[in-house]
Short mmCIF file of C-alpha atoms in Angstrom, two decimals:
data_model
loop_
_atom_site.label_atom_id
_atom_site.label_comp_id
_atom_site.label_asym_id
_atom_site.label_seq_id
_atom_site.Cartn_x
_atom_site.Cartn_y
_atom_site.Cartn_z
CA LEU A 483 30.14 9.06 38.41
CA GLN A 484 31.17 7.56 41.75
CA VAL A 485 34.65 7.84 43.18
CA ASP A 486 36.08 5.82 46.08
CA LEU A 487 38.88 7.70 47.82
CA TRP A 488 39.78 4.54 49.75
CA GLN A 489 40.97 2.87 46.55
CA PRO A 490 44.26 4.66 45.80
CA SER A 491 45.02 2.33 42.89
CA SER A 492 41.95 3.51 40.96
CA THR A 493 42.39 6.36 38.53
CA PHE A 494 39.59 8.71 37.62
CA HIS A 495 38.95 11.88 35.73
CA ILE A 496 36.12 14.17 36.75
CA VAL A 497 34.78 16.39 33.99
CA GLU A 498 34.13 20.00 34.97
CA GLY A 499 30.44 20.75 35.40
CA THR A 500 29.43 17.16 36.19
CA VAL A 501 27.94 15.90 39.43
CA THR A 502 30.22 13.39 41.14
CA ASP A 503 29.48 11.07 44.05
CA VAL A 504 32.51 10.76 46.36
CA ARG A 505 32.72 8.21 49.18
CA VAL A 506 35.32 9.34 51.69
CA PRO A 507 37.00 7.39 54.53
CA GLN A 508 36.38 9.06 57.91
CA ASN A 509 40.05 9.87 58.46
CA THR A 510 40.24 11.69 55.09
CA SER A 511 37.17 13.90 55.38
CA ARG A 512 38.85 16.56 57.56
CA SER A 513 41.54 17.22 54.96
CA LEU A 514 39.26 16.90 51.94
CA LEU A 515 36.61 19.47 52.90
CA PRO A 516 39.06 22.44 53.26
CA PHE A 517 40.57 21.43 49.88
CA LEU A 518 37.15 21.52 48.21
CA GLN A 519 36.47 24.93 49.73
CA GLN A 520 39.84 26.34 48.61
CA ALA A 521 39.32 24.97 45.11
CA ASN A 522 35.86 26.60 45.04
CA ILE A 523 34.22 23.23 44.35
CA GLN A 524 30.60 23.14 45.44
CA TYR A 525 29.73 20.11 47.56
CA THR A 526 26.85 18.72 49.60
CA ILE A 527 27.20 16.10 52.32
CA LEU A 528 24.45 13.60 51.48
CA ILE A 529 25.16 10.92 54.10
CA SER A 530 27.36 12.00 56.99
CA ASP A 531 28.08 8.49 58.30
CA LEU A 532 28.03 6.07 55.38
CA GLN A 533 29.21 3.10 57.43
CA LYS A 534 26.33 3.51 59.84
CA ALA A 535 23.84 3.74 56.96
CA ILE A 536 25.20 0.46 55.55
CA GLU A 537 25.01 -1.28 58.92
CA ASN A 538 21.40 -0.12 59.34
CA GLN A 539 20.45 -2.11 56.23
CA THR A 540 22.31 -5.31 57.06
CA GLY A 541 22.33 -5.30 60.87
CA LEU A 542 18.91 -6.93 61.37
CA LYS A 543 19.92 -10.10 59.57
CA SER A 544 19.77 -12.49 62.53
CA TYR A 545 16.32 -11.15 63.44
CA ARG A 546 15.11 -11.64 59.86
CA ASN A 547 16.33 -15.22 59.71
CA ARG A 548 14.00 -16.13 62.56
CA ARG A 549 10.96 -14.92 60.70
CA SER A 550 8.71 -17.60 59.28
CA LEU A 551 8.28 -17.51 55.51
CA PRO A 552 4.49 -17.04 55.65
CA GLY A 553 5.23 -13.77 57.47
CA TYR A 554 7.92 -12.71 54.97
CA ASN A 555 8.57 -8.98 55.17
CA TYR A 556 8.65 -7.33 51.75
CA GLU A 557 9.61 -3.95 53.21
CA VAL A 558 13.16 -4.92 54.16
CA TYR A 559 16.13 -6.00 52.04
CA HIS A 560 16.86 -9.71 52.02
CA SER A 561 20.08 -11.68 51.58
CA LEU A 562 20.48 -14.12 48.69
CA GLU A 563 19.83 -17.09 51.00
CA GLU A 564 16.60 -15.54 52.27
CA ILE A 565 15.41 -14.78 48.73
CA GLN A 566 16.14 -18.31 47.53
CA ASP A 567 14.38 -19.82 50.57
CA TRP A 568 11.40 -17.60 49.79
CA MET A 569 11.39 -18.85 46.16
CA HIS A 570 11.43 -22.49 47.31
CA HIS A 571 8.59 -21.74 49.73
CA LEU A 572 6.39 -20.16 47.01
CA ASN A 573 7.12 -23.07 44.69
CA LYS A 574 5.71 -25.45 47.33
CA THR A 575 2.77 -23.36 48.55
CA HIS A 576 1.54 -21.81 45.26
CA SER A 577 2.08 -24.64 42.80
CA ASP A 578 -1.05 -23.63 40.86
CA LEU A 579 0.56 -20.33 39.80
CA VAL A 580 4.30 -20.70 40.51
CA HIS A 581 6.94 -22.97 39.01
CA MET A 582 10.57 -22.55 40.06
CA PHE A 583 13.48 -23.66 37.89
CA SER A 584 17.15 -22.89 37.26
CA VAL A 585 18.59 -21.64 33.96
CA GLY A 586 22.16 -22.54 34.94
CA LYS A 587 24.90 -21.82 37.47
CA SER A 588 26.91 -18.74 38.35
CA TYR A 589 30.71 -18.45 38.23
CA GLU A 590 30.88 -19.51 41.90
CA GLY A 591 28.45 -22.38 41.35
CA ARG A 592 25.21 -20.89 42.65
CA PRO A 593 21.96 -21.84 40.91
CA LEU A 594 20.33 -19.16 38.75
CA PHE A 595 16.72 -19.47 39.86
CA VAL A 596 13.72 -18.16 37.94
CA LEU A 597 10.04 -18.18 38.91
CA LYS A 598 7.51 -18.91 36.17
CA LEU A 599 4.31 -17.18 37.19
CA GLY A 600 0.93 -17.64 35.53
CA LYS A 601 -2.18 -19.76 35.18
CA ARG A 602 -1.46 -23.01 33.34
CA ALA A 603 -4.37 -22.64 30.93
CA ARG A 604 -3.18 -23.54 27.45
CA PRO A 605 0.06 -25.01 26.16
CA TYR A 606 1.26 -21.84 24.43
CA LYS A 607 1.10 -18.40 26.00
CA LYS A 608 3.02 -15.21 25.39
CA ALA A 609 5.42 -14.27 28.14
CA VAL A 610 7.16 -11.36 29.88
CA TRP A 611 10.70 -11.66 31.22
CA ILE A 612 11.61 -9.64 34.34
CA ASP A 613 15.09 -9.59 35.87
CA CYS A 614 16.47 -7.69 38.86
CA GLY A 615 19.89 -7.34 40.42
CA ILE A 616 22.11 -7.49 37.32
CA HIS A 617 24.23 -4.98 39.27
CA ALA A 618 24.89 -6.25 42.78
CA ARG A 619 24.63 -3.03 44.79
CA GLU A 620 21.21 -2.03 43.40
CA TRP A 621 19.25 -3.75 46.17
CA ILE A 622 15.92 -2.09 45.38
CA GLY A 623 15.82 -4.21 42.18
CA PRO A 624 15.52 -7.63 43.89
CA ALA A 625 13.15 -6.02 46.41
CA PHE A 626 10.86 -5.04 43.52
CA CYS A 627 10.99 -8.48 41.88
CA GLN A 628 9.81 -10.01 45.15
CA TRP A 629 7.14 -7.33 45.52
CA PHE A 630 5.83 -8.06 42.01
CA VAL A 631 5.42 -11.76 42.82
CA LYS A 632 3.72 -10.96 46.14
CA GLU A 633 1.26 -8.58 44.46
CA ALA A 634 0.50 -11.05 41.68
CA LEU A 635 -0.28 -13.86 44.12
CA GLN A 636 -2.22 -11.70 46.58
CA THR A 637 -4.39 -9.85 44.06
CA TYR A 638 -4.96 -12.57 41.46
CA GLN A 639 -8.43 -13.37 42.85
CA THR A 640 -9.57 -9.77 43.38
CA ASP A 641 -7.94 -7.61 40.69
CA PRO A 642 -9.38 -8.15 37.16
CA ALA A 643 -6.25 -6.66 35.54
CA MET A 644 -3.93 -9.04 37.42
CA ARG A 645 -6.20 -11.98 36.68
CA ARG A 646 -6.08 -11.09 32.99
CA MET A 647 -2.29 -10.76 33.07
CA LEU A 648 -1.73 -14.14 34.75
CA THR A 649 -4.36 -15.87 32.60
CA GLN A 650 -3.13 -14.58 29.25
CA LEU A 651 0.60 -14.41 29.94
CA TYR A 652 3.45 -16.15 31.71
CA PHE A 653 5.93 -14.06 33.70
CA TYR A 654 9.50 -15.31 34.01
CA ILE A 655 10.91 -13.51 37.07
CA MET A 656 14.58 -13.63 38.07
CA PRO A 657 14.84 -11.83 41.42
CA VAL A 658 18.66 -11.90 41.51
CA PHE A 659 20.50 -12.11 38.19
CA ASN A 660 24.01 -11.50 39.55
CA VAL A 661 23.85 -13.94 42.48
CA ASP A 662 27.60 -13.98 43.27
CA GLY A 663 27.89 -10.20 43.20
CA TYR A 664 24.73 -9.73 45.27
CA HIS A 665 25.99 -12.15 47.92
CA PHE A 666 29.35 -10.30 47.96
CA SER A 667 27.54 -6.96 48.42
CA TRP A 668 26.04 -8.39 51.64
CA THR A 669 29.22 -9.97 53.00
CA ASN A 670 32.15 -7.83 51.80
CA ASP A 671 31.47 -4.66 49.80
CA ARG A 672 28.04 -3.00 49.87
CA PHE A 673 28.92 -1.03 46.70
CA TRP A 674 30.05 -3.98 44.59
CA ARG A 675 28.58 -3.84 41.06
CA LYS A 676 30.05 -6.59 38.89
CA THR A 677 30.05 -10.39 38.82
CA ARG A 678 32.77 -12.24 40.77
CA SER A 679 34.67 -14.05 37.99
CA LYS A 680 38.46 -14.13 38.22
CA ASN A 681 40.86 -12.75 35.63
CA SER A 682 44.15 -14.65 35.29
CA ARG A 683 46.14 -11.56 34.24
CA PHE A 684 44.72 -8.99 36.68
CA PRO A 685 44.02 -9.01 40.44
CA CYS A 686 40.57 -7.45 39.88
CA HIS A 687 37.41 -9.55 40.00
CA GLY A 688 34.26 -9.39 37.97
CA VAL A 689 32.63 -8.17 34.78
CA ASP A 690 29.79 -5.70 34.31
CA ALA A 691 26.98 -8.11 33.48
CA ASN A 692 25.20 -5.30 31.63
CA ARG A 693 28.11 -4.76 29.22
CA ASN A 694 28.72 -8.44 28.46
CA TRP A 695 25.96 -9.09 25.90
CA LYS A 696 26.60 -9.73 22.23
CA VAL A 697 25.30 -6.44 20.87
CA LYS A 698 27.93 -3.86 19.83
CA TRP A 699 30.06 -5.50 22.54
CA CYS A 700 32.71 -3.37 24.25
CA ASP A 701 32.09 -0.27 22.17
CA GLU A 702 31.25 3.15 23.66
CA GLY A 703 30.28 3.19 27.33
CA ALA A 704 32.16 0.00 28.20
CA SER A 705 35.76 -0.63 29.27
CA PHE A 706 38.37 -3.21 28.28
CA HIS A 707 40.13 -2.83 31.64
CA PRO A 708 39.26 -5.58 34.16
CA CYS A 709 39.50 -3.19 37.13
CA ASP A 710 36.85 -0.81 35.80
CA ASP A 711 33.22 -0.97 36.89
CA THR A 712 32.09 -1.10 33.26
CA TYR A 713 34.50 -3.86 32.20
CA CYS A 714 32.88 -5.72 29.30
CA GLY A 715 34.66 -9.03 29.92
CA PRO A 716 37.16 -10.96 27.77
CA TYR A 717 34.45 -11.76 25.17
CA PRO A 718 30.62 -11.56 24.83
CA GLU A 719 28.72 -13.90 27.16
CA SER A 720 31.95 -14.72 29.02
CA GLU A 721 29.95 -14.61 32.26
CA PRO A 722 28.02 -17.83 32.92
CA GLU A 723 25.10 -15.78 34.28
CA VAL A 724 24.78 -13.80 31.04
CA LYS A 725 25.31 -16.90 28.90
CA ALA A 726 22.60 -18.85 30.76
CA VAL A 727 19.98 -16.09 30.54
CA ALA A 728 20.83 -15.35 26.89
CA HIS A 729 20.43 -19.04 26.08
CA PHE A 730 17.03 -19.16 27.80
CA LEU A 731 15.80 -16.00 26.07
CA ARG A 732 17.01 -17.21 22.66
CA LYS A 733 15.23 -20.53 23.19
CA HIS A 734 11.94 -18.79 24.12
CA ARG A 735 12.17 -15.68 21.95
CA LYS A 736 9.04 -16.52 19.94
CA GLN A 737 7.07 -16.66 23.19
CA ILE A 738 8.63 -13.72 25.08
CA LYS A 739 7.16 -10.40 23.96
CA ALA A 740 8.53 -8.09 26.66
CA TYR A 741 11.86 -7.82 28.49
CA LEU A 742 11.95 -5.70 31.67
CA SER A 743 15.17 -5.15 33.61
CA PHE A 744 15.26 -3.30 36.95
CA HIS A 745 18.17 -1.12 38.00
CA ALA A 746 18.86 1.85 40.28
CA TYR A 747 19.15 4.73 40.53
CA ALA A 748 17.95 7.73 38.41
CA GLN A 749 14.12 7.53 38.17
CA MET A 750 14.01 6.73 34.47
CA LEU A 751 12.21 4.36 32.12
CA LEU A 752 14.53 3.55 29.23
CA TYR A 753 14.10 1.71 25.96
CA PRO A 754 16.47 0.92 23.03
CA TYR A 755 18.83 1.83 21.78
CA SER A 756 21.57 2.19 24.38
CA TYR A 757 24.49 1.83 22.00
CA LYS A 758 23.50 4.35 19.32
CA TYR A 759 21.37 7.42 18.69
CA GLU A 760 18.79 5.92 16.38
CA THR A 761 15.02 5.48 16.48
CA ILE A 762 13.76 1.91 16.84
CA PRO A 763 11.35 0.61 14.17
CA ASN A 764 8.39 0.20 16.56
CA PHE A 765 9.09 3.54 18.26
CA SER A 766 5.45 4.75 18.40
CA CYS A 767 4.27 1.62 20.27
CA VAL A 768 7.16 1.59 22.73
CA GLU A 769 7.06 5.36 23.26
CA SER A 770 3.32 5.33 24.03
CA ALA A 771 3.81 2.40 26.43
CA ALA A 772 6.57 4.32 28.22
CA TYR A 773 4.53 7.54 28.36
CA ASN A 774 1.52 5.77 29.87
CA ALA A 775 3.72 3.81 32.29
CA VAL A 776 5.45 6.87 33.78
CA ASN A 777 2.09 8.64 34.10
CA ALA A 778 0.67 5.63 35.94
CA LEU A 779 3.75 5.57 38.18
CA GLN A 780 3.46 9.28 38.96
CA SER A 781 -0.20 8.88 39.97
CA ALA A 782 0.82 7.06 43.17
CA TYR A 783 3.09 9.56 44.94
CA GLY A 784 3.78 12.27 42.36
CA VAL A 785 7.26 10.93 41.60
CA ARG A 786 8.36 11.94 38.10
CA TYR A 787 10.30 9.58 35.86
CA ARG A 788 12.07 10.67 32.70
CA TYR A 789 11.60 8.30 29.78
CA GLY A 790 13.07 7.78 26.33
CA PRO A 791 15.84 6.00 24.44
CA ALA A 792 18.64 5.02 26.84
CA SER A 793 21.39 6.61 24.72
CA SER A 794 19.92 10.12 24.82
CA THR A 795 18.05 9.91 28.17
CA LEU A 796 20.86 8.39 30.26
CA TYR A 797 24.11 7.75 28.35
CA VAL A 798 25.50 5.63 25.52
CA SER A 799 26.44 2.10 26.57
CA SER A 800 27.20 -0.99 24.54
CA GLY A 801 26.60 -4.67 25.31
CA SER A 802 23.44 -4.12 27.38
CA SER A 803 20.81 -6.78 28.05
CA MET A 804 17.99 -4.48 26.91
CA ASP A 805 19.54 -3.84 23.48
CA TRP A 806 20.34 -7.54 23.12
CA ALA A 807 16.75 -8.54 23.94
CA TYR A 808 15.40 -6.06 21.40
CA LYS A 809 17.87 -7.15 18.71
CA ASN A 810 16.86 -10.77 19.34
CA GLY A 811 13.23 -10.17 18.50
CA ILE A 812 11.64 -9.12 21.80
CA PRO A 813 9.62 -6.06 20.70
CA TYR A 814 9.11 -4.45 24.13
CA ALA A 815 12.44 -4.04 25.92
CA PHE A 816 12.70 -1.67 28.87
CA ALA A 817 15.14 -0.87 31.64
CA PHE A 818 13.86 0.85 34.77
CA GLU A 819 16.17 3.01 36.87
CA LEU A 820 14.27 3.09 40.17
CA ARG A 821 14.46 5.63 43.01
CA ASP A 822 16.08 7.91 43.87
CA THR A 823 17.98 10.62 41.96
CA GLY A 824 21.12 10.51 44.10
CA HIS A 825 20.52 11.59 47.68
CA PHE A 826 20.57 8.02 48.99
CA GLY A 827 21.66 6.44 45.71
CA PHE A 828 22.35 2.73 46.12
CA LEU A 829 21.58 3.00 49.84
CA LEU A 830 17.86 3.64 49.36
CA PRO A 831 16.39 3.27 52.89
CA GLU A 832 14.06 0.38 53.63
CA THR A 833 11.30 2.86 54.46
CA LEU A 834 11.22 3.71 50.73
CA ILE A 835 10.86 0.11 49.51
CA LYS A 836 7.07 0.13 49.77
CA PRO A 837 6.39 3.42 47.93
CA THR A 838 9.02 2.63 45.28
CA CYS A 839 7.59 -0.82 44.61
CA THR A 840 3.96 0.36 44.76
CA GLU A 841 4.47 3.01 42.07
CA THR A 842 6.68 0.73 39.94
CA MET A 843 3.98 -1.93 40.06
CA LEU A 844 1.56 0.50 38.38
CA ALA A 845 4.05 1.11 35.57
CA VAL A 846 4.70 -2.61 34.99
CA LYS A 847 0.99 -3.43 34.92
CA ASN A 848 0.49 -0.59 32.45
CA ILE A 849 3.21 -1.89 30.12
CA THR A 850 1.82 -5.43 30.35
CA LEU A 851 -1.74 -4.37 29.55
CA HIS A 852 -0.39 -2.25 26.66
CA LEU A 853 1.34 -5.37 25.36
CA LEU A 854 -1.97 -7.27 25.43
CA LYS A 855 -3.57 -4.58 23.24
CA LYS A 856 -1.33 -5.81 20.42
CA CYS A 857 0.16 -2.49 19.36
CA HIS A 858 2.69 -3.25 16.59
#
């Protein structure tokens, strides 16, 4: 749970015994700390100057814009414009393996770009869908999507496993799902989560794009209130971003065999169901894929990931993209919660991009190769 003390209009209830993330305005901290001590509430200051930490991640923007695309730096966070320029560049320079297209437009009219990655060998190939940045503030997600593409293109000639993956499969990669929200997190509010759609009856913007899917929509773990971070929207697929991706996945569901969505933070590898405590029919296949993936991930830097059904491993949530993908016939559906476990949270430093992406790459390759073994 995260609480913003600079939003007096927001109401919240903190359950005793739970860990709560509180972001405090500088002028409030002096009065808050004595209160916590008097109330015997244990606290730890994780980031002493949050504003400075935010500026450290966005302050190099003008310097980054001068960098040529061939020298693109994958170890820094990039704005939406930079990511889309990078996609256009790859589409021109790697036309043998990359095809860029749009599945639709966002609420604010931005194109929803996807990269199709793979060797054009035969007319029909199975495919893996990968999306990042469904929640705007989780910047390590888009960083990983870009890293995956970089690794695929750089190691295709030298790594037999990557060659096999790109020869036998297509990868549909959407580096930024929630383009409006991601742009807003760079320009206005670093901790913005939702889309940016407007509600005629409330002053609050946006819908949680991971509660807006047509699977047990707006049940447990989602909110009907437009001002809440987990607002499910006025109806399923109300958000043009969700509608566009759902339409694409429905259209290609016979081809797409795996759905991977990248979030942060918690260090978890989750699979269905999110909305109920029930074992999925192909549990043994998915469970073994998850077990092998987290072991592969841990082999890089010793970082441990928990894995299991989302409902019991994380929390119950309805209307998620992962559950929807699984319910629509995609047998391998996973959601990654990348680093860390809360110290930096959404503000994961750029120095941790490389290790996070390196270890995650091992897990994704492991899942993909498991998929090619045809476990049913």
